[in-house]
Amino acid sequence: MNENVEHKQKIGAVLVAGAGIGGMQAALDLANAGFGVYLVEEKSAIGGRMAQLDKTFPTNDCSMCTISPRLVDVDKHPNVQILTNSEIVGIDGEAGHFRARILKHPRYVDMEKCNACGDCFEVCPVEVPNEFDEGLRPRKAIHKLYPQAIPNKAVIEKAGVSPCKAACPAHIHVQGYLALSRKGKYKEALNLIRKDCALPSVCGRVCVRFCEEKCTRAQVDQAIAINDVKWFLSEQVVDSEPLEIGPAKNRKIAVVGAGPAGLSCGYFLALQGYDVTIFEKDAEPGGVLRYGIPEYRLPKAILKRDIDYIRRCGVEIRCSTALGKDWTLQGLREQGHEAIFLGVGCSDGAKLGILSEDTPGVIQGVDFLRETAQGEIIELGKTVLVIGGGNVAVDVARTAVRLGVEAVHMVCLEDRDEMPAHVEEIREAETEGVIVHNCWGPFEFVPGESGVGVKGACFNKCVCVFDDDGRFNPSFDDQCSMGMEADTVILAIGQRVDPELAGPLGTIERIRGNSISVDPITYATSEVGIFAAGDVATGPRTVIQALAAGKEAAESIRRFLEGEDLREGRETQRQVADPDVEGVVPALRRVKKEVPAEQRKRNFQETVVGFDEDAVKAETERCLNCGVCSECLECVRVCQPKAICHDELPEEITLDVGSVILIPGFDTFQAKIKSEYGYGRIANVLTSMEFERLLSASGPTEGEVLRPSDGGHPEKIAWIQCVGSRDVTCNRDYCSSVCCMYATKEAIIAREHDSRVQPTIFYNDIRAFGKGFEFYYENASTNVGVRYLRGIVSTIKEEQRTKNLLVSFRGEDGTMTSESFDMVVLSVGLEPSQSARKLADRCGIDLNRFGFAETKEFTPNQTGRAGIFVAGVFEAPMDIPESLMGAASAAALSGELLSEARNTLVRGNAFAEERDVSGEDPRIGVFVCHCGSNIARIVNVREVAEYAMTLPNVVHGEHNLFTCSTDTTVAIADKIREKGINRLVVASCSPRTHEPLFRDVCREAGINKYLFEMANIRDQCSWVHQKEPEPATEKAKDLIRMAVSRAARLEQIREHSFPVVPRGLVIGGGIGGMTAVLSLADQGFEAVLIEREARLGGAALNLRRSLTGLDVSAFVEGLRNRVISHPRIKVLMDSEIKDHSGHVGRFSVKVRNRHSGEESGLEVGAVIVATGGQEYEPTEYLRGRSDKVWTQTELERYLYDEPGRMELVKNVVMIQCVGSREPENLYCSRVCCGTAIKNALALKERDASINVYVLFRDMRTYGFKELHYRKAREAGVIFLRYDRELKPVVEEVGVGLRVTVFDQILRGEVALPADRVVLSAAIRPHSETEALGAIMKIPRNDVGFFMEAHMKLRPLDFASEGIYLCGLAHGPKYIPETLAQARGAAARAATVLSKDVLQVSGEVSVVDPELCASCLTCVRVCPYNVPEIDPATNRAYIEPASCQGCGICASVCPRKAIKLQHHTDDQLLAKLEAL
Amino acid sequence: MNPKDMKIIAFTCTYCAYNAADLAGSMRIQYPHNVRIVKLLCTGKVEPILLLEAFRYGADAVFVAGCMEGECHFVQGNLRARQVVEHTKQLLQDAGMDPRRLEMFNMSASMAQKFVQAVQTMTDRLKEQGPSPLRAPTTDSATGGVEQPNLSL
């Protein structure tokens, strides 16, 4: 290692990837221990999977209730920086000094400006499946992940640019206007088209539809009739107001030619505010649109409509004035035109150059069309030959039909498929009687007799139109010719630039004859300031291409005039969306109604009838929303804070961090893979995650369980376990650990919601191994009525009529049975999230064969790359508390690595010095928020603010668009200082989200943060009384009056702070305690370890090998050596706690030496309880009466220490659940199944001929332990299942033993000879647990293990702050679990020990000793045992550092001697008084 | 008098019921505008005098909304509150008022609907009960004479 690097100080910041519940835990623990944290999350909000859950087992707590305070904590923490929509791209460097590269995907919403008012959600026309609700209901393209999402900001989902938009030369927002049309927002849709297209009505008629060629829908059935929707729109909104026009620039631009390119260029420049004049040589504007396209395709009135609109936008069009005749380019410049656009088109018909082409009866198609358009009458005779196969030829032919010609023939070189004309046009021409002759090329025209007119033409067979290089180079068969007679021949074989323009265009560079040479991107000509586009630059092309080119040229001209680079940023192409069309239901395309040929061929009326509203609805609903966001820009229109930025680009940033914690969470198994269960095919088969959303009160059915097929209430619901778990066939042979419990929970909750529900759970083993799980399971089956059926489900079939489900399953005895259910829930397993593999690769860490992060048993949470840690389901399938333990453990590992850099990269909030307002009369400022229109649309905020001014003590009132915006908060602080305001009232959204913000405003303004009061006039007023503006306004006044009344009585509270004793105490010297104390010491704290016994090691001293074969004794020895030699650790052996007092940050502990009786005092800031557990000493199964009945620990010890005892042992019977899962000890000891398998495998390894029988009730080898279970079965270990009611019987028979058991699989009694019976005895809490609990006032559960603050969310904490928990003292667990929890406890303790002082919330109870009668009522009722009688005063005393602020004591105190600060009776009554 | 114009005071805890009321807003569930929420840190702070004062200051109905039983963030504040509510109902009865003007509800933060139902339940009751007899007899003094309040309570 480079020496410089070694000595460089480590970086005091940590990158946490994944912001689920685990990531949040790690982030908060680190941030609270003095490290900077970057919390990187792929999704748009933090919260992870837990936010999606309805309830959590085994307490049935509401998931959102428990998680949401933590979301806010993370959001508000000054040292946690949340990076959403972000992913790790790479990590360079090494432990202590990593440089992480992070890719921030665009959110398209400015987080600084967005205030989540939700206006955009309402107008967004695009609905896509809501992933948070597992697709059970739609959400908008602009959305929040879920209602309580943090960061509370909108996000736009984009999957790339939609193929239709990408294909359109003008990049019209096709998906956008389809989406708006679907919602009936025709005006908005048309305006959206107008943002990119100058002539929407024209395009709606004549566009060649590049968009439809790329429409994804064509992969399913047919492309959407996009252009017909545009046609419809142009008919709906005829005289619309011009789009917003930019401020007048007073700069002149000349456009030459009023064809599509010129009109487009002029239009877009006019929108920018430039003065545009179009000079047109013809009498009317329109160019080819007017003089080239026949009226039956594009009525003049339609063209006029679009041109009138362009004129309304400010474009001046001067007609009948021609370049070269009336003015010159130089002349335009001299008139002050700063730029010139040339859009003069191709108006000259191309010639064939063959014999007799100049015969008078041979005319040019373009001339013919022009003259017809001008109303001139042309004599054509009875037969007309049209030469050419393009659209102009078709137009000519069909025009001739309309002029009454009897026979119209089209002759062209190309075969049918090669013809350049639109298929539809050719078909229409033919139905009108035009006869098409393919593959003929004329070589001579035959002049009429006596030189009058023409007689006909001669043709050769064309064998090939294009040469091998694909160039137009026709070859003919001279041997094959024909002649056709005609009265008129019309040539429509192409156009070129009018040769007469050659002179006037002067030195401008030209190509291909007359065309103007332009830059393909900028459309700049060789002459500075002159631009050209459209047919004059490209030769004849389509209208939309000319429009697009005109628009691009306009952008170039703008850049030219503003002095910007013409090219910058114009060449990059956005990624085109490519959506999955699987499962899209086909729906045929609507077609426009045609006027019958006989009728239409007689006039120039339009030949088709545009769509009606029904057809538009049907077509637009066929849109697949390829790009997700349709870029309809409605959100931009309604967003008042101007937060939307559709052009945002991805950004790569680098972060310097000392360590990295990866907690990317999980995905659920793709249930479709198990096709026999019909998921995705059968409506009423759901996944457990979908069912979770159905149960959620905020889910798609508001908590009502309804069948997807018919919305009915299902009664018989089946859960099928192990879908994607314990299944070799889909490479998921591990157990997902949580499914048994979540299925049980879902069954219980479903019944709670609807008592008619009869749940059945099909299972293999019920793995209720966690704390409180066995009781939960037992309660579900005996009291709640959940039916558990042991069996393997083979298939699910849908009953056609009822949509019920026929579930076929094989019972334990092998018989096949079927049963009908109303709904089936698949308990899908957990697997690493999709991105985890990529993440691992980018971070350089190893995965196991299933894609989980590889860690070792004695080093949980540690990867092969130093400084990169993992936790949560990424490590192995686990539930929430274990994820939290692992996350905290990873935080501790980071803290150990980076202890020297603690507090180097954190920032506190620096605020102004607080002004003492206690002597002042209340001076209240009231700020009423509009919340954009969220409040103001309903509540008359002006009236409310004026009303507030009339209230007593109010010295200032105002209303603001967004009170929470940065500029407004600054203004509020100014106002507080300026007007001497000493109470702040804000009437806006909810204190739940905004109280911390406004409290900070108070502090910034120099007043105490408790002088703030909020009136919730949005969430609890305007949003819930949307149809009653007047009562809502009155209610808002009431709420403000109540708030003002209370505010007047608010008191400033000085938050008490005290110095922290920077020393930790760990009670118990087992592996948990040793790990915890080492972690504390390695994190830089002084630590004391107390052990009752004379030897460190605890219960692990009885173990020899771990499940994967690691040497436990050596591990314990290693820990012991490190502990006793660590300079910051003091070990007190043979010692126990005698007394404990104090509070977080400052505990006083009395320690007694059990030998000498000597007592000593100790001051510590935090305590970790690691008192461990012990093996139950069985009294069952001849234990104690026969020396051949051992426990598992004895077997393990003998196997390794006294192998002599194993000689002659040939038959071993293990009995599981001895002392566990019994009515009096209703819990699972968790480790016995794994231990039995470990020892069974060891026996088999020692001697494969030993018969090992394991008598079990459920094998609970969760997670990867399942692999060992499989291995044991493969090794020949025999597993027999017994029921609790039919226990095995052990008898002495001769010198040996006999075990008789009723085998539930064979349904019969089995007698097993046994040389040894090995009992898997329960794990019990340590015998001293009860005494210690009483001394420390920490609670235990009904089976004696210590009880954490919250079973789900606070598995490391006691309810009493500053005291933490780990290891067997908490409940039975394996070594890696103990190690993770121990380190986790150390991380929790570090959040206290790392602080110099602790601040106590002001919202605590205080006792007035004058009033206190020492009646002990408060002492009795406090759920936290905080109040005590102070021996000095003999009055009650409540330690503020310990008080939680529930107020129970204040409400029961008979003498009202206790007041709960900030919630005093006086303050509450003030609210009521103002009612 | 229209029950919509009568006043209901709701004492809610910070963590569950207040959040449920906010969520009703996020979900735009519409409910009667007669309710005024007074947020407490925990419903454990509720005591009879507070509930009675609410009536004295003109509430026609009062309810307390706390966490689901067993899920209190302060361990047992909600259980305490239920006792207080039950006790206060008795006091109301003794004082000649309809005890059903007071109620205790439990809800979690995600149960917006439950909060709305609570408001609706109390409003429905007010339809039959009429305004509180303790209201100053201004607009509508006809209470039906069912309740005979003993104002010296």
mmCIF file of C-alpha atoms in Angstrom, chain A residues 495-717:
data_model
loop_
_atom_site.group_PDB
_atom_site.id
_atom_site.type_symbol
_atom_site.label_atom_id
_atom_site.label_comp_id
_atom_site.label_asym_id
_atom_site.label_seq_id
_atom_site.Cartn_x
_atom_site.Cartn_y
_atom_site.Cartn_z
ATOM 1 C CA GLN A 495 -40.343 18.342 -59.810
ATOM 2 C CA ARG A 496 -37.352 20.587 -59.636
ATOM 3 C CA VAL A 497 -36.511 24.049 -58.492
ATOM 4 C CA ASP A 498 -37.703 26.738 -60.861
ATOM 5 C CA PRO A 499 -34.662 27.389 -63.094
ATOM 6 C CA GLU A 500 -35.583 31.047 -63.251
ATOM 7 C CA LEU A 501 -34.500 31.406 -59.622
ATOM 8 C CA ALA A 502 -30.896 30.715 -60.565
ATOM 9 C CA GLY A 503 -30.148 34.358 -61.086
ATOM 10 C CA PRO A 504 -31.830 35.869 -58.049
ATOM 11 C CA LEU A 505 -30.233 33.303 -55.710
ATOM 12 C CA GLY A 506 -26.876 34.629 -56.797
ATOM 13 C CA THR A 507 -23.834 33.012 -55.249
ATOM 14 C CA ILE A 508 -25.639 30.762 -52.806
ATOM 15 C CA GLU A 509 -24.125 27.308 -53.240
ATOM 16 C CA ARG A 510 -26.251 24.830 -55.166
ATOM 17 C CA ILE A 511 -26.250 21.072 -55.638
ATOM 18 C CA ARG A 512 -28.038 18.526 -57.823
ATOM 19 C CA GLY A 513 -28.933 21.038 -60.431
ATOM 20 C CA ASN A 514 -30.832 23.786 -58.803
ATOM 21 C CA SER A 515 -31.288 22.675 -55.218
ATOM 22 C CA ILE A 516 -29.766 24.890 -52.551
ATOM 23 C CA SER A 517 -26.995 23.246 -50.572
ATOM 24 C CA VAL A 518 -27.664 23.389 -46.816
ATOM 25 C CA ASP A 519 -26.211 21.998 -43.623
ATOM 26 C CA PRO A 520 -28.389 18.950 -42.793
ATOM 27 C CA ILE A 521 -28.725 19.959 -39.161
ATOM 28 C CA THR A 522 -28.817 23.731 -39.152
ATOM 29 C CA TYR A 523 -30.182 24.406 -42.672
ATOM 30 C CA ALA A 524 -27.617 27.176 -43.065
ATOM 31 C CA THR A 525 -26.720 27.956 -46.665
ATOM 32 C CA SER A 526 -23.301 28.985 -47.842
ATOM 33 C CA GLU A 527 -24.296 32.578 -47.208
ATOM 34 C CA VAL A 528 -24.225 33.835 -43.601
ATOM 35 C CA GLY A 529 -27.682 34.704 -42.310
ATOM 36 C CA ILE A 530 -29.474 32.900 -45.107
ATOM 37 C CA PHE A 531 -31.157 29.601 -44.398
ATOM 38 C CA ALA A 532 -33.120 27.318 -46.657
ATOM 39 C CA ALA A 533 -35.268 24.242 -46.189
ATOM 40 C CA GLY A 534 -38.071 22.260 -47.722
ATOM 41 C CA ASP A 535 -38.193 20.996 -51.285
ATOM 42 C CA VAL A 536 -35.784 23.671 -52.484
ATOM 43 C CA ALA A 537 -33.073 22.083 -50.389
ATOM 44 C CA THR A 538 -34.011 18.416 -50.568
ATOM 45 C CA GLY A 539 -36.018 17.979 -53.727
ATOM 46 C CA PRO A 540 -39.677 16.991 -53.479
ATOM 47 C CA ARG A 541 -40.542 15.439 -50.135
ATOM 48 C CA THR A 542 -43.511 15.264 -47.833
ATOM 49 C CA VAL A 543 -45.372 18.082 -46.149
ATOM 50 C CA ILE A 544 -44.359 17.007 -42.671
ATOM 51 C CA GLN A 545 -40.687 16.944 -43.681
ATOM 52 C CA ALA A 546 -40.981 20.485 -44.999
ATOM 53 C CA LEU A 547 -42.719 21.580 -41.817
ATOM 54 C CA ALA A 548 -40.047 19.930 -39.711
ATOM 55 C CA ALA A 549 -37.256 21.486 -41.679
ATOM 56 C CA GLY A 550 -38.887 24.915 -41.427
ATOM 57 C CA LYS A 551 -39.095 24.503 -37.670
ATOM 58 C CA GLU A 552 -35.442 23.493 -37.377
ATOM 59 C CA ALA A 553 -34.410 26.402 -39.588
ATOM 60 C CA ALA A 554 -36.376 28.720 -37.299
ATOM 61 C CA GLU A 555 -34.375 27.425 -34.343
ATOM 62 C CA SER A 556 -31.160 28.061 -36.285
ATOM 63 C CA ILE A 557 -32.257 31.578 -37.091
ATOM 64 C CA ARG A 558 -33.061 32.209 -33.442
ATOM 65 C CA ARG A 559 -29.624 30.963 -32.430
ATOM 66 C CA PHE A 560 -28.028 32.994 -35.205
ATOM 67 C CA LEU A 561 -29.738 36.164 -34.036
ATOM 68 C CA GLU A 562 -28.976 35.528 -30.375
ATOM 69 C CA GLY A 563 -25.346 34.738 -31.158
ATOM 70 C CA GLU A 564 -25.597 31.116 -29.984
ATOM 71 C CA ASP A 565 -23.903 28.069 -31.421
ATOM 72 C CA LEU A 566 -26.018 26.723 -34.251
ATOM 73 C CA ARG A 567 -25.249 23.061 -33.674
ATOM 74 C CA GLU A 568 -24.887 22.568 -29.945
ATOM 75 C CA GLY A 569 -27.055 19.793 -28.549
ATOM 76 C CA ARG A 570 -28.953 19.205 -31.785
ATOM 77 C CA GLU A 571 -27.324 16.004 -32.871
ATOM 78 C CA THR A 572 -28.000 13.855 -29.834
ATOM 79 C CA GLN A 573 -30.842 11.425 -30.155
ATOM 80 C CA ARG A 574 -32.885 10.416 -27.157
ATOM 81 C CA GLN A 575 -33.355 6.745 -26.510
ATOM 82 C CA VAL A 576 -36.515 5.403 -28.098
ATOM 83 C CA ALA A 577 -38.895 3.535 -25.825
ATOM 84 C CA ASP A 578 -39.372 -0.132 -26.550
ATOM 85 C CA PRO A 579 -42.205 -1.394 -24.415
ATOM 86 C CA ASP A 580 -43.131 -4.982 -23.797
ATOM 87 C CA VAL A 581 -46.336 -5.876 -25.635
ATOM 88 C CA GLU A 582 -46.853 -9.162 -23.841
ATOM 89 C CA GLY A 583 -50.393 -9.545 -22.655
ATOM 90 C CA VAL A 584 -51.809 -6.637 -24.661
ATOM 91 C CA VAL A 585 -55.323 -7.493 -25.723
ATOM 92 C CA PRO A 586 -55.811 -6.990 -29.474
ATOM 93 C CA ALA A 587 -58.327 -4.355 -30.573
ATOM 94 C CA LEU A 588 -58.827 -3.526 -34.208
ATOM 95 C CA ARG A 589 -58.105 -0.150 -35.682
ATOM 96 C CA ARG A 590 -60.988 2.118 -36.646
ATOM 97 C CA VAL A 591 -61.113 3.389 -40.215
ATOM 98 C CA LYS A 592 -62.579 6.581 -41.625
ATOM 99 C CA LYS A 593 -65.793 6.317 -43.571
ATOM 100 C CA GLU A 594 -65.346 6.749 -47.318
ATOM 101 C CA VAL A 595 -67.782 8.595 -49.543
ATOM 102 C CA PRO A 596 -68.913 6.042 -52.192
ATOM 103 C CA ALA A 597 -66.738 6.248 -55.293
ATOM 104 C CA GLU A 598 -69.605 6.967 -57.626
ATOM 105 C CA GLN A 599 -70.581 9.935 -55.521
ATOM 106 C CA ARG A 600 -67.155 11.359 -54.810
ATOM 107 C CA LYS A 601 -65.705 11.122 -58.296
ATOM 108 C CA ARG A 602 -68.152 13.725 -59.521
ATOM 109 C CA ASN A 603 -66.889 16.563 -57.396
ATOM 110 C CA PHE A 604 -63.988 17.952 -55.410
ATOM 111 C CA GLN A 605 -65.554 17.332 -51.993
ATOM 112 C CA GLU A 606 -63.511 15.442 -49.435
ATOM 113 C CA THR A 607 -63.553 11.724 -50.093
ATOM 114 C CA VAL A 608 -63.591 10.526 -46.509
ATOM 115 C CA VAL A 609 -65.434 11.521 -43.348
ATOM 116 C CA GLY A 610 -63.256 12.169 -40.317
ATOM 117 C CA PHE A 611 -63.553 10.324 -37.015
ATOM 118 C CA ASP A 612 -66.297 10.980 -34.546
ATOM 119 C CA GLU A 613 -65.665 11.175 -30.819
ATOM 120 C CA ASP A 614 -66.327 7.473 -30.295
ATOM 121 C CA ALA A 615 -63.742 6.484 -32.839
ATOM 122 C CA VAL A 616 -61.225 8.863 -31.289
ATOM 123 C CA LYS A 617 -61.850 7.379 -27.874
ATOM 124 C CA ALA A 618 -61.456 3.862 -29.206
ATOM 125 C CA GLU A 619 -58.260 4.681 -31.072
ATOM 126 C CA THR A 620 -56.625 6.654 -28.296
ATOM 127 C CA GLU A 621 -57.357 3.903 -25.834
ATOM 128 C CA ARG A 622 -55.368 1.556 -28.005
ATOM 129 C CA CYS A 623 -52.253 3.626 -27.258
ATOM 130 C CA LEU A 624 -49.726 1.621 -25.244
ATOM 131 C CA ASN A 625 -48.102 4.683 -23.629
ATOM 132 C CA CYS A 626 -44.727 3.533 -24.907
ATOM 133 C CA GLY A 627 -42.751 6.361 -23.363
ATOM 134 C CA VAL A 628 -44.871 6.250 -20.158
ATOM 135 C CA CYS A 629 -44.784 10.054 -19.836
ATOM 136 C CA SER A 630 -46.422 11.294 -23.003
ATOM 137 C CA GLU A 631 -44.776 14.704 -22.721
ATOM 138 C CA CYS A 632 -48.157 16.342 -23.167
ATOM 139 C CA LEU A 633 -46.766 19.118 -20.964
ATOM 140 C CA GLU A 634 -50.003 19.505 -19.015
ATOM 141 C CA CYS A 635 -47.985 19.261 -15.814
ATOM 142 C CA VAL A 636 -45.880 22.164 -16.977
ATOM 143 C CA ARG A 637 -49.024 24.170 -17.622
ATOM 144 C CA VAL A 638 -50.540 23.673 -14.161
ATOM 145 C CA CYS A 639 -47.412 23.651 -12.018
ATOM 146 C CA GLN A 640 -47.427 26.945 -10.209
ATOM 147 C CA PRO A 641 -43.955 26.725 -8.677
ATOM 148 C CA LYS A 642 -42.592 25.909 -12.172
ATOM 149 C CA ALA A 643 -40.936 22.768 -10.942
ATOM 150 C CA ILE A 644 -41.285 20.567 -14.020
ATOM 151 C CA CYS A 645 -38.248 20.157 -16.262
ATOM 152 C CA HIS A 646 -38.850 17.610 -19.011
ATOM 153 C CA ASP A 647 -35.375 18.140 -20.446
ATOM 154 C CA GLU A 648 -33.466 17.029 -17.371
ATOM 155 C CA LEU A 649 -30.591 14.680 -18.201
ATOM 156 C CA PRO A 650 -28.917 11.911 -16.219
ATOM 157 C CA GLU A 651 -25.947 13.089 -14.220
ATOM 158 C CA GLU A 652 -22.958 11.216 -12.873
ATOM 159 C CA ILE A 653 -21.503 12.413 -9.606
ATOM 160 C CA THR A 654 -18.763 11.132 -7.363
ATOM 161 C CA LEU A 655 -18.907 10.747 -3.619
ATOM 162 C CA ASP A 656 -15.927 10.306 -1.334
ATOM 163 C CA VAL A 657 -16.788 7.907 1.446
ATOM 164 C CA GLY A 658 -14.975 5.795 3.995
ATOM 165 C CA SER A 659 -17.227 2.767 3.709
ATOM 166 C CA VAL A 660 -20.160 1.407 1.781
ATOM 167 C CA ILE A 661 -23.213 -0.455 3.035
ATOM 168 C CA LEU A 662 -25.306 -2.325 0.493
ATOM 169 C CA ILE A 663 -28.922 -2.992 1.475
ATOM 170 C CA PRO A 664 -30.708 -3.211 -1.849
ATOM 171 C CA GLY A 665 -33.609 -5.289 -0.546
ATOM 172 C CA PHE A 666 -35.479 -7.945 -2.433
ATOM 173 C CA ASP A 667 -37.872 -8.803 -5.184
ATOM 174 C CA THR A 668 -40.530 -11.413 -4.871
ATOM 175 C CA PHE A 669 -40.421 -14.562 -6.959
ATOM 176 C CA GLN A 670 -42.003 -14.216 -10.397
ATOM 177 C CA ALA A 671 -45.045 -16.385 -9.842
ATOM 178 C CA LYS A 672 -45.541 -16.924 -13.552
ATOM 179 C CA ILE A 673 -42.525 -19.229 -13.578
ATOM 180 C CA LYS A 674 -44.579 -21.805 -11.671
ATOM 181 C CA SER A 675 -47.087 -22.027 -14.488
ATOM 182 C CA GLU A 676 -49.058 -24.833 -12.850
ATOM 183 C CA TYR A 677 -50.499 -22.271 -10.447
ATOM 184 C CA GLY A 678 -51.917 -20.171 -13.256
ATOM 185 C CA TYR A 679 -50.736 -16.813 -12.021
ATOM 186 C CA GLY A 680 -51.248 -14.193 -14.711
ATOM 187 C CA ARG A 681 -53.720 -16.467 -16.486
ATOM 188 C CA ILE A 682 -56.284 -17.003 -13.773
ATOM 189 C CA ALA A 683 -57.876 -13.859 -12.404
ATOM 190 C CA ASN A 684 -58.351 -14.943 -8.814
ATOM 191 C CA VAL A 685 -54.833 -16.237 -8.263
ATOM 192 C CA LEU A 686 -52.875 -13.441 -6.572
ATOM 193 C CA THR A 687 -49.433 -13.097 -5.141
ATOM 194 C CA SER A 688 -49.037 -12.458 -1.454
ATOM 195 C CA MET A 689 -47.746 -8.956 -2.197
ATOM 196 C CA GLU A 690 -50.877 -8.194 -4.190
ATOM 197 C CA PHE A 691 -52.965 -9.538 -1.347
ATOM 198 C CA GLU A 692 -51.034 -7.306 1.034
ATOM 199 C CA ARG A 693 -52.136 -4.288 -1.002
ATOM 200 C CA LEU A 694 -55.727 -5.505 -1.012
ATOM 201 C CA LEU A 695 -55.596 -5.607 2.772
ATOM 202 C CA SER A 696 -54.120 -2.142 3.092
ATOM 203 C CA ALA A 697 -56.521 0.603 4.059
ATOM 204 C CA SER A 698 -54.705 2.881 1.634
ATOM 205 C CA GLY A 699 -54.561 0.208 -1.072
ATOM 206 C CA PRO A 700 -56.584 -0.131 -4.256
ATOM 207 C CA THR A 701 -59.687 -1.457 -2.518
ATOM 208 C CA GLU A 702 -59.257 0.524 0.689
ATOM 209 C CA GLY A 703 -58.726 -2.636 2.635
ATOM 210 C CA GLU A 704 -61.625 -4.590 1.257
ATOM 211 C CA VAL A 705 -60.604 -8.005 -0.037
ATOM 212 C CA LEU A 706 -62.283 -8.332 -3.419
ATOM 213 C CA ARG A 707 -61.939 -10.887 -6.193
ATOM 214 C CA PRO A 708 -60.343 -9.465 -9.312
ATOM 215 C CA SER A 709 -62.705 -11.479 -11.530
ATOM 216 C CA ASP A 710 -65.970 -10.049 -10.275
ATOM 217 C CA GLY A 711 -65.334 -7.746 -7.311
ATOM 218 C CA GLY A 712 -67.088 -10.225 -5.047
ATOM 219 C CA HIS A 713 -66.086 -11.005 -1.467
ATOM 220 C CA PRO A 714 -64.119 -14.237 -1.404
ATOM 221 C CA GLU A 715 -64.871 -16.530 1.503
ATOM 222 C CA LYS A 716 -62.703 -19.539 0.945
ATOM 223 C CA ILE A 717 -59.168 -18.291 0.456
#
